[in-house]
Amino acid sequence: MLRSRVEHALSAVKGDGVKAKALRSTFWSVVGVFGQNGIRLLSNIVLTRLLFPEAFGLMALVQVFIVALQTFSDIGIQTSIMQSKRGDDPNFLNTAWTLQIIRGFGLWLGACALAWPAAQIYGQPELLLLLPATALSIIGLGFRPTRAVQVNRNLMLGRLTLIQLAAQFIMLVLTTVLAWWWHSVWALAVAQVLGTVIGNVMIRAFLPGRPNRLQMERESLREIIGFGSFIFLSTIATFLISMGDRAILGAYIDVTSFGIYTVALTFGTLPALVVQAIGSKVLFPLYRIKSPMESDETRRKVFRAARTVSALGIGIAVVLAFTGDWLIRLLYDSRYALAGPMLVLFALGSIPSNVLIGSQSVLLSHGDSRRHFYLTLAQAVVQTALLFVLIHFYGVVGAILSPGLTLLLTYPLRARLIARYRGWDPLHDALGLGLGFALTGLACALHWQEIGKLF
């Protein structure tokens, strides 16, 4: 019996069918997320012993502006490759690559222009040079070969995952050496730029595919810009969703406390990173290949895949909720003690994003960037309002819980939009939210004395 089950499982992941590709891609997505975050955790533990909390706070502020530049100018180039029928056409890929490069240089100039205002807003003169230097990594990302997106599009992630893990490990070694040598935030900045270059070289050397060249085909340009018009608007809102907590919180607390918050964030975002990685690398192309609108059987299969991913995220969040405070005390010194109760709250706040991950890919996988923009805009408006109010009254606690509350408040709009493509799974949503909140809420009750120190 056991042998037959093992053989059945092995046969399911072999071959070129959609199911086999999806299973393999899910495996490599999980390996990639846990591997990358394991390296990220190791880096964090090592660097907190070589640098001070202020360095992490400064780098977090730099990332706020870099992510802002990237999201405010995103025209959906990679998403266009993922969903377009011409996603494997060399002319289309070369046009996309050329647009990436132009955008990268433009963003670096934008970072230079923002450096002085950023230094004034946050009262950190180091940002005047730190921001333009770190932003050189954006130019490097512009030269990233499009073959990295192609393997994702076609659910072939094995080699790409290994390349990314190897590049990240090399970056860890570089960062550690530079931090030991300089004992300065500049170690983080220089390592980020070098890490981008190393990643590009490894993708070009070890991933199969044609080299990109500069080209601007009119038809491809028209398709990318046409699809990306609403993506551009959506990503402006996406910045407020993904980085709004840091942008607003950084103006309310000192840079040391902000550095401690970023340590908690490293662990607290792990459940969301896992489900988002699988969502973008597996569920998105799966929805594109097998739409729930095809048949009831296809819909059940896609829902089953999304529920599995959601259960994985909820499970990670529950484990972090019960062990988070202990984990921080085990891995870090007393300067970072408050990151423990923050991590418990992060686990609670991550439940909605873990449950609703299956619906994230429905709209874009059907090419509906307009409705995706409407949903993203609604989330951005609600979350930004919540952040200002809750951070003002509750500080860090408000910043941690606002994203989850936003997803709950905008749930009716989400359900209405994705129902158009038969992508709404209300039974799973109700059960997932109920179970996730019950378990993480119990963990919060057990750690309430430590959480009380955050108010």
PDB file of C-alpha atoms in Angstrom, residues 34-296:
ATOM      1  CA  PHE A  34      12.387  28.781   2.759  1.00  0.00           C
ATOM      2  CA  GLY A  35      15.921  28.744   1.368  1.00  0.00           C
ATOM      3  CA  GLN A  36      15.978  32.477   0.682  1.00  0.00           C
ATOM      4  CA  ASN A  37      14.443  33.296   4.044  1.00  0.00           C
ATOM      5  CA  GLY A  38      16.776  30.876   5.786  1.00  0.00           C
ATOM      6  CA  ILE A  39      19.728  32.692   4.257  1.00  0.00           C
ATOM      7  CA  ARG A  40      18.030  36.010   5.036  1.00  0.00           C
ATOM      8  CA  LEU A  41      17.597  34.918   8.671  1.00  0.00           C
ATOM      9  CA  LEU A  42      21.204  33.775   8.929  1.00  0.00           C
ATOM     10  CA  SER A  43      22.318  37.091   7.462  1.00  0.00           C
ATOM     11  CA  ASN A  44      20.122  38.976   9.907  1.00  0.00           C
ATOM     12  CA  ILE A  45      21.501  37.087  12.913  1.00  0.00           C
ATOM     13  CA  VAL A  46      25.108  37.608  11.829  1.00  0.00           C
ATOM     14  CA  LEU A  47      24.686  41.266  10.910  1.00  0.00           C
ATOM     15  CA  THR A  48      22.895  42.216  14.136  1.00  0.00           C
ATOM     16  CA  ARG A  49      26.098  41.212  15.905  1.00  0.00           C
ATOM     17  CA  LEU A  50      28.274  43.315  13.593  1.00  0.00           C
ATOM     18  CA  LEU A  51      26.040  46.373  13.168  1.00  0.00           C
ATOM     19  CA  PHE A  52      23.779  48.484  15.374  1.00  0.00           C
ATOM     20  CA  PRO A  53      19.941  48.698  15.161  1.00  0.00           C
ATOM     21  CA  GLU A  54      20.335  52.190  13.640  1.00  0.00           C
ATOM     22  CA  ALA A  55      21.926  50.654  10.534  1.00  0.00           C
ATOM     23  CA  PHE A  56      18.872  48.465   9.902  1.00  0.00           C
ATOM     24  CA  GLY A  57      16.598  51.443  10.497  1.00  0.00           C
ATOM     25  CA  LEU A  58      18.495  53.562   7.956  1.00  0.00           C
ATOM     26  CA  MET A  59      18.478  50.783   5.380  1.00  0.00           C
ATOM     27  CA  ALA A  60      14.746  50.289   5.903  1.00  0.00           C
ATOM     28  CA  LEU A  61      14.196  53.975   5.128  1.00  0.00           C
ATOM     29  CA  VAL A  62      16.312  53.629   1.980  1.00  0.00           C
ATOM     30  CA  GLN A  63      14.168  50.683   0.897  1.00  0.00           C
ATOM     31  CA  VAL A  64      11.009  52.739   1.354  1.00  0.00           C
ATOM     32  CA  PHE A  65      12.172  55.158  -1.347  1.00  0.00           C
ATOM     33  CA  ILE A  66      13.638  52.494  -3.633  1.00  0.00           C
ATOM     34  CA  VAL A  67      10.456  50.438  -3.536  1.00  0.00           C
ATOM     35  CA  ALA A  68       8.440  53.632  -4.061  1.00  0.00           C
ATOM     36  CA  LEU A  69      10.406  54.428  -7.209  1.00  0.00           C
ATOM     37  CA  GLN A  70      10.048  50.884  -8.522  1.00  0.00           C
ATOM     38  CA  THR A  71       6.324  50.640  -7.876  1.00  0.00           C
ATOM     39  CA  PHE A  72       5.454  54.163  -9.006  1.00  0.00           C
ATOM     40  CA  SER A  73       6.965  53.438 -12.423  1.00  0.00           C
ATOM     41  CA  ASP A  74       5.978  49.799 -12.925  1.00  0.00           C
ATOM     42  CA  ILE A  75       4.201  49.247 -16.230  1.00  0.00           C
ATOM     43  CA  GLY A  76       3.851  45.509 -15.706  1.00  0.00           C
ATOM     44  CA  ILE A  77       6.706  44.353 -17.941  1.00  0.00           C
ATOM     45  CA  GLN A  78       7.199  41.026 -16.188  1.00  0.00           C
ATOM     46  CA  THR A  79       3.459  40.477 -15.794  1.00  0.00           C
ATOM     47  CA  SER A  80       3.047  41.165 -19.523  1.00  0.00           C
ATOM     48  CA  ILE A  81       5.571  38.422 -20.321  1.00  0.00           C
ATOM     49  CA  MET A  82       3.806  36.058 -17.925  1.00  0.00           C
ATOM     50  CA  GLN A  83       0.313  36.448 -19.384  1.00  0.00           C
ATOM     51  CA  SER A  84       0.886  37.421 -23.030  1.00  0.00           C
ATOM     52  CA  LYS A  85       0.427  34.894 -25.843  1.00  0.00           C
ATOM     53  CA  ARG A  86       3.714  36.296 -27.217  1.00  0.00           C
ATOM     54  CA  GLY A  87       5.554  35.674 -23.950  1.00  0.00           C
ATOM     55  CA  ASP A  88       8.120  33.448 -25.708  1.00  0.00           C
ATOM     56  CA  ASP A  89       8.535  35.620 -28.831  1.00  0.00           C
ATOM     57  CA  PRO A  90      12.114  37.023 -29.049  1.00  0.00           C
ATOM     58  CA  ASN A  91      10.869  40.347 -30.456  1.00  0.00           C
ATOM     59  CA  PHE A  92       8.458  40.760 -27.556  1.00  0.00           C
ATOM     60  CA  LEU A  93      11.101  39.762 -24.996  1.00  0.00           C
ATOM     61  CA  ASN A  94      13.741  42.108 -26.439  1.00  0.00           C
ATOM     62  CA  THR A  95      11.293  45.014 -26.383  1.00  0.00           C
ATOM     63  CA  ALA A  96      10.433  44.236 -22.760  1.00  0.00           C
ATOM     64  CA  TRP A  97      14.138  44.031 -21.849  1.00  0.00           C
ATOM     65  CA  THR A  98      14.869  47.371 -23.540  1.00  0.00           C
ATOM     66  CA  LEU A  99      12.033  49.008 -21.609  1.00  0.00           C
ATOM     67  CA  GLN A 100      13.444  47.525 -18.375  1.00  0.00           C
ATOM     68  CA  ILE A 101      16.831  49.123 -19.013  1.00  0.00           C
ATOM     69  CA  ILE A 102      15.391  52.549 -19.831  1.00  0.00           C
ATOM     70  CA  ARG A 103      13.252  52.375 -16.717  1.00  0.00           C
ATOM     71  CA  GLY A 104      16.236  51.380 -14.552  1.00  0.00           C
ATOM     72  CA  PHE A 105      18.298  54.434 -15.496  1.00  0.00           C
ATOM     73  CA  GLY A 106      15.280  56.685 -15.068  1.00  0.00           C
ATOM     74  CA  LEU A 107      14.650  55.345 -11.575  1.00  0.00           C
ATOM     75  CA  TRP A 108      18.246  55.903 -10.525  1.00  0.00           C
ATOM     76  CA  LEU A 109      17.973  59.552 -11.562  1.00  0.00           C
ATOM     77  CA  GLY A 110      14.772  59.713  -9.538  1.00  0.00           C
ATOM     78  CA  ALA A 111      16.596  58.340  -6.485  1.00  0.00           C
ATOM     79  CA  CYS A 112      19.239  61.039  -6.836  1.00  0.00           C
ATOM     80  CA  ALA A 113      16.524  63.684  -6.946  1.00  0.00           C
ATOM     81  CA  LEU A 114      14.791  62.265  -3.844  1.00  0.00           C
ATOM     82  CA  ALA A 115      17.922  61.967  -1.696  1.00  0.00           C
ATOM     83  CA  TRP A 116      17.884  65.481  -0.260  1.00  0.00           C
ATOM     84  CA  PRO A 117      14.115  65.578   0.507  1.00  0.00           C
ATOM     85  CA  ALA A 118      14.378  62.135   2.128  1.00  0.00           C
ATOM     86  CA  ALA A 119      17.222  63.281   4.362  1.00  0.00           C
ATOM     87  CA  GLN A 120      15.157  66.294   5.444  1.00  0.00           C
ATOM     88  CA  ILE A 121      11.874  64.435   6.006  1.00  0.00           C
ATOM     89  CA  TYR A 122      13.384  61.795   8.285  1.00  0.00           C
ATOM     90  CA  GLY A 123      16.179  63.914   9.740  1.00  0.00           C
ATOM     91  CA  GLN A 124      18.873  61.480   8.578  1.00  0.00           C
ATOM     92  CA  PRO A 125      21.664  63.243   6.589  1.00  0.00           C
ATOM     93  CA  GLU A 126      23.221  59.861   5.713  1.00  0.00           C
ATOM     94  CA  LEU A 127      20.396  59.335   3.226  1.00  0.00           C
ATOM     95  CA  LEU A 128      21.844  62.050   0.989  1.00  0.00           C
ATOM     96  CA  LEU A 129      24.522  59.631  -0.317  1.00  0.00           C
ATOM     97  CA  LEU A 130      23.128  56.304   0.852  1.00  0.00           C
ATOM     98  CA  LEU A 131      19.985  56.452  -1.280  1.00  0.00           C
ATOM     99  CA  PRO A 132      21.625  57.149  -4.693  1.00  0.00           C
ATOM    100  CA  ALA A 133      24.347  54.558  -4.018  1.00  0.00           C
ATOM    101  CA  THR A 134      21.909  51.791  -3.085  1.00  0.00           C
ATOM    102  CA  ALA A 135      19.656  52.712  -6.012  1.00  0.00           C
ATOM    103  CA  LEU A 136      22.386  51.602  -8.425  1.00  0.00           C
ATOM    104  CA  SER A 137      20.902  48.148  -7.839  1.00  0.00           C
ATOM    105  CA  ILE A 138      17.813  49.293  -9.787  1.00  0.00           C
ATOM    106  CA  ILE A 139      19.967  49.817 -12.879  1.00  0.00           C
ATOM    107  CA  GLY A 140      21.264  46.283 -12.419  1.00  0.00           C
ATOM    108  CA  LEU A 141      17.731  44.902 -12.232  1.00  0.00           C
ATOM    109  CA  GLY A 142      16.977  46.603 -15.537  1.00  0.00           C
ATOM    110  CA  PHE A 143      19.594  44.406 -17.218  1.00  0.00           C
ATOM    111  CA  ARG A 144      18.196  41.167 -15.734  1.00  0.00           C
ATOM    112  CA  PRO A 145      17.639  38.681 -18.628  1.00  0.00           C
ATOM    113  CA  THR A 146      14.000  37.995 -19.448  1.00  0.00           C
ATOM    114  CA  ARG A 147      14.656  34.245 -19.471  1.00  0.00           C
ATOM    115  CA  ALA A 148      14.157  34.361 -15.677  1.00  0.00           C
ATOM    116  CA  VAL A 149      10.515  35.353 -16.277  1.00  0.00           C
ATOM    117  CA  GLN A 150      10.110  32.813 -19.091  1.00  0.00           C
ATOM    118  CA  VAL A 151      10.916  29.824 -16.881  1.00  0.00           C
ATOM    119  CA  ASN A 152       8.392  31.124 -14.355  1.00  0.00           C
ATOM    120  CA  ARG A 153       5.800  31.544 -17.105  1.00  0.00           C
ATOM    121  CA  ASN A 154       6.277  27.943 -18.191  1.00  0.00           C
ATOM    122  CA  LEU A 155       6.316  26.486 -14.658  1.00  0.00           C
ATOM    123  CA  MET A 156       9.968  25.407 -14.824  1.00  0.00           C
ATOM    124  CA  LEU A 157      11.499  26.833 -11.667  1.00  0.00           C
ATOM    125  CA  GLY A 158      14.109  24.290 -10.548  1.00  0.00           C
ATOM    126  CA  ARG A 159      17.282  25.749 -12.002  1.00  0.00           C
ATOM    127  CA  LEU A 160      16.173  29.357 -11.412  1.00  0.00           C
ATOM    128  CA  THR A 161      15.552  28.617  -7.729  1.00  0.00           C
ATOM    129  CA  LEU A 162      19.015  27.107  -7.293  1.00  0.00           C
ATOM    130  CA  ILE A 163      20.595  30.106  -9.042  1.00  0.00           C
ATOM    131  CA  GLN A 164      18.732  32.536  -6.785  1.00  0.00           C
ATOM    132  CA  LEU A 165      19.759  30.653  -3.647  1.00  0.00           C
ATOM    133  CA  ALA A 166      23.398  30.516  -4.744  1.00  0.00           C
ATOM    134  CA  ALA A 167      23.422  34.239  -5.568  1.00  0.00           C
ATOM    135  CA  GLN A 168      21.845  35.087  -2.231  1.00  0.00           C
ATOM    136  CA  PHE A 169      24.384  32.988  -0.333  1.00  0.00           C
ATOM    137  CA  ILE A 170      27.251  34.728  -2.135  1.00  0.00           C
ATOM    138  CA  MET A 171      25.641  38.051  -1.227  1.00  0.00           C
ATOM    139  CA  LEU A 172      25.461  36.944   2.435  1.00  0.00           C
ATOM    140  CA  VAL A 173      29.192  36.231   2.467  1.00  0.00           C
ATOM    141  CA  LEU A 174      29.951  39.585   0.843  1.00  0.00           C
ATOM    142  CA  THR A 175      27.709  41.466   3.259  1.00  0.00           C
ATOM    143  CA  THR A 176      29.245  39.752   6.271  1.00  0.00           C
ATOM    144  CA  VAL A 177      32.796  40.538   5.142  1.00  0.00           C
ATOM    145  CA  LEU A 178      31.924  44.174   4.407  1.00  0.00           C
ATOM    146  CA  ALA A 179      30.074  44.587   7.720  1.00  0.00           C
ATOM    147  CA  TRP A 180      33.012  43.101   9.632  1.00  0.00           C
ATOM    148  CA  TRP A 181      35.372  45.432   7.777  1.00  0.00           C
ATOM    149  CA  TRP A 182      33.374  48.688   7.878  1.00  0.00           C
ATOM    150  CA  HIS A 183      30.909  48.246  10.797  1.00  0.00           C
ATOM    151  CA  SER A 184      28.729  50.640   8.816  1.00  0.00           C
ATOM    152  CA  VAL A 185      25.368  50.729   7.036  1.00  0.00           C
ATOM    153  CA  TRP A 186      27.403  51.097   3.828  1.00  0.00           C
ATOM    154  CA  ALA A 187      28.112  47.370   3.979  1.00  0.00           C
ATOM    155  CA  LEU A 188      24.393  46.722   3.377  1.00  0.00           C
ATOM    156  CA  ALA A 189      24.225  49.228   0.531  1.00  0.00           C
ATOM    157  CA  VAL A 190      27.276  48.000  -1.376  1.00  0.00           C
ATOM    158  CA  ALA A 191      26.303  44.353  -0.917  1.00  0.00           C
ATOM    159  CA  GLN A 192      22.843  45.012  -2.387  1.00  0.00           C
ATOM    160  CA  VAL A 193      24.361  46.480  -5.551  1.00  0.00           C
ATOM    161  CA  LEU A 194      26.898  43.671  -5.912  1.00  0.00           C
ATOM    162  CA  GLY A 195      24.217  41.060  -5.256  1.00  0.00           C
ATOM    163  CA  THR A 196      22.155  42.348  -8.192  1.00  0.00           C
ATOM    164  CA  VAL A 197      25.135  42.106 -10.527  1.00  0.00           C
ATOM    165  CA  ILE A 198      25.975  38.586  -9.346  1.00  0.00           C
ATOM    166  CA  GLY A 199      22.376  37.453  -9.854  1.00  0.00           C
ATOM    167  CA  ASN A 200      22.331  38.787 -13.427  1.00  0.00           C
ATOM    168  CA  VAL A 201      25.594  37.067 -14.323  1.00  0.00           C
ATOM    169  CA  MET A 202      24.430  33.724 -12.935  1.00  0.00           C
ATOM    170  CA  ILE A 203      21.058  33.877 -14.724  1.00  0.00           C
ATOM    171  CA  ARG A 204      22.782  34.668 -18.009  1.00  0.00           C
ATOM    172  CA  ALA A 205      25.356  31.903 -17.518  1.00  0.00           C
ATOM    173  CA  PHE A 206      23.186  29.064 -16.227  1.00  0.00           C
ATOM    174  CA  LEU A 207      19.634  29.553 -17.543  1.00  0.00           C
ATOM    175  CA  PRO A 208      18.919  28.374 -21.106  1.00  0.00           C
ATOM    176  CA  GLY A 209      17.559  30.845 -23.622  1.00  0.00           C
ATOM    177  CA  ARG A 210      18.498  33.429 -26.194  1.00  0.00           C
ATOM    178  CA  PRO A 211      20.494  36.447 -25.043  1.00  0.00           C
ATOM    179  CA  ASN A 212      18.464  39.659 -25.017  1.00  0.00           C
ATOM    180  CA  ARG A 213      19.351  42.541 -27.302  1.00  0.00           C
ATOM    181  CA  LEU A 214      18.202  46.129 -27.580  1.00  0.00           C
ATOM    182  CA  GLN A 215      15.068  46.304 -29.711  1.00  0.00           C
ATOM    183  CA  MET A 216      11.866  48.344 -29.810  1.00  0.00           C
ATOM    184  CA  GLU A 217       9.157  46.613 -31.832  1.00  0.00           C
ATOM    185  CA  ARG A 218       6.061  48.783 -32.213  1.00  0.00           C
ATOM    186  CA  GLU A 219       3.506  45.968 -31.827  1.00  0.00           C
ATOM    187  CA  SER A 220       5.177  44.615 -28.696  1.00  0.00           C
ATOM    188  CA  LEU A 221       5.502  48.103 -27.232  1.00  0.00           C
ATOM    189  CA  ARG A 222       1.817  48.771 -27.861  1.00  0.00           C
ATOM    190  CA  GLU A 223       0.811  45.519 -26.130  1.00  0.00           C
ATOM    191  CA  ILE A 224       3.028  46.067 -23.093  1.00  0.00           C
ATOM    192  CA  ILE A 225       1.972  49.690 -22.620  1.00  0.00           C
ATOM    193  CA  GLY A 226      -1.679  48.844 -23.232  1.00  0.00           C
ATOM    194  CA  PHE A 227      -1.711  46.077 -20.645  1.00  0.00           C
ATOM    195  CA  GLY A 228       0.551  48.006 -18.288  1.00  0.00           C
ATOM    196  CA  SER A 229      -1.483  51.226 -18.124  1.00  0.00           C
ATOM    197  CA  PHE A 230      -3.657  49.927 -15.292  1.00  0.00           C
ATOM    198  CA  ILE A 231      -0.713  47.973 -13.843  1.00  0.00           C
ATOM    199  CA  PHE A 232       1.097  51.308 -13.536  1.00  0.00           C
ATOM    200  CA  LEU A 233      -1.803  52.763 -11.583  1.00  0.00           C
ATOM    201  CA  SER A 234      -2.101  49.590  -9.515  1.00  0.00           C
ATOM    202  CA  THR A 235       1.540  49.593  -8.480  1.00  0.00           C
ATOM    203  CA  ILE A 236       1.289  53.125  -7.137  1.00  0.00           C
ATOM    204  CA  ALA A 237      -1.410  51.788  -4.853  1.00  0.00           C
ATOM    205  CA  THR A 238       0.667  48.646  -4.227  1.00  0.00           C
ATOM    206  CA  PHE A 239       3.441  50.755  -2.711  1.00  0.00           C
ATOM    207  CA  LEU A 240       1.018  52.130  -0.144  1.00  0.00           C
ATOM    208  CA  ILE A 241      -0.075  48.577   0.646  1.00  0.00           C
ATOM    209  CA  SER A 242       3.387  46.986   0.881  1.00  0.00           C
ATOM    210  CA  MET A 243       5.493  49.854   2.259  1.00  0.00           C
ATOM    211  CA  GLY A 244       2.978  52.246   3.797  1.00  0.00           C
ATOM    212  CA  ASP A 245       3.631  50.973   7.318  1.00  0.00           C
ATOM    213  CA  ARG A 246       7.349  51.744   7.085  1.00  0.00           C
ATOM    214  CA  ALA A 247       6.866  55.063   5.308  1.00  0.00           C
ATOM    215  CA  ILE A 248       4.463  56.345   7.977  1.00  0.00           C
ATOM    216  CA  LEU A 249       5.895  54.586  11.044  1.00  0.00           C
ATOM    217  CA  GLY A 250       9.390  55.868  10.258  1.00  0.00           C
ATOM    218  CA  ALA A 251       8.185  59.406  10.892  1.00  0.00           C
ATOM    219  CA  TYR A 252       6.653  58.497  14.279  1.00  0.00           C
ATOM    220  CA  ILE A 253       9.419  56.517  16.015  1.00  0.00           C
ATOM    221  CA  ASP A 254      13.191  56.846  16.373  1.00  0.00           C
ATOM    222  CA  VAL A 255      15.532  55.019  14.005  1.00  0.00           C
ATOM    223  CA  THR A 256      16.591  52.488  16.679  1.00  0.00           C
ATOM    224  CA  SER A 257      12.999  51.369  17.325  1.00  0.00           C
ATOM    225  CA  PHE A 258      12.468  51.312  13.582  1.00  0.00           C
ATOM    226  CA  GLY A 259      15.422  48.944  13.236  1.00  0.00           C
ATOM    227  CA  ILE A 260      13.888  46.594  15.821  1.00  0.00           C
ATOM    228  CA  TYR A 261      10.612  46.698  13.889  1.00  0.00           C
ATOM    229  CA  THR A 262      12.415  45.609  10.717  1.00  0.00           C
ATOM    230  CA  VAL A 263      13.919  42.619  12.562  1.00  0.00           C
ATOM    231  CA  ALA A 264      10.400  41.502  13.573  1.00  0.00           C
ATOM    232  CA  LEU A 265       9.276  42.175  10.007  1.00  0.00           C
ATOM    233  CA  THR A 266      11.898  39.723   8.705  1.00  0.00           C
ATOM    234  CA  PHE A 267      10.116  36.882  10.499  1.00  0.00           C
ATOM    235  CA  GLY A 268       6.611  38.313  10.466  1.00  0.00           C
ATOM    236  CA  THR A 269       6.373  38.467   6.693  1.00  0.00           C
ATOM    237  CA  LEU A 270       7.526  34.851   6.240  1.00  0.00           C
ATOM    238  CA  PRO A 271       4.013  33.332   5.924  1.00  0.00           C
ATOM    239  CA  ALA A 272       2.998  35.991   3.395  1.00  0.00           C
ATOM    240  CA  LEU A 273       6.249  35.578   1.451  1.00  0.00           C
ATOM    241  CA  VAL A 274       5.685  31.830   1.168  1.00  0.00           C
ATOM    242  CA  VAL A 275       2.141  32.091  -0.142  1.00  0.00           C
ATOM    243  CA  GLN A 276       2.921  35.075  -2.374  1.00  0.00           C
ATOM    244  CA  ALA A 277       5.873  33.279  -3.953  1.00  0.00           C
ATOM    245  CA  ILE A 278       3.779  30.205  -4.695  1.00  0.00           C
ATOM    246  CA  GLY A 279       0.925  32.439  -5.798  1.00  0.00           C
ATOM    247  CA  SER A 280       3.016  34.353  -8.320  1.00  0.00           C
ATOM    248  CA  LYS A 281       5.119  31.407  -9.504  1.00  0.00           C
ATOM    249  CA  VAL A 282       2.484  28.670  -9.486  1.00  0.00           C
ATOM    250  CA  LEU A 283      -1.094  29.895  -9.029  1.00  0.00           C
ATOM    251  CA  PHE A 284      -0.766  32.788 -11.495  1.00  0.00           C
ATOM    252  CA  PRO A 285       0.402  30.620 -14.440  1.00  0.00           C
ATOM    253  CA  LEU A 286      -1.980  27.862 -13.282  1.00  0.00           C
ATOM    254  CA  TYR A 287      -4.958  30.232 -13.502  1.00  0.00           C
ATOM    255  CA  ARG A 288      -3.676  31.331 -16.915  1.00  0.00           C
ATOM    256  CA  ILE A 289      -3.423  27.752 -18.198  1.00  0.00           C
ATOM    257  CA  LYS A 290      -6.487  26.328 -16.409  1.00  0.00           C
ATOM    258  CA  SER A 291      -9.121  29.004 -15.846  1.00  0.00           C
ATOM    259  CA  PRO A 292     -11.887  28.227 -13.296  1.00  0.00           C
ATOM    260  CA  MET A 293     -14.321  29.296 -16.025  1.00  0.00           C
ATOM    261  CA  GLU A 294     -13.490  26.237 -18.152  1.00  0.00           C
ATOM    262  CA  SER A 295     -15.543  23.722 -16.167  1.00  0.00           C
ATOM    263  CA  ASP A 296     -16.635  22.777 -12.658  1.00  0.00           C
TER     264      ASP A 296
END
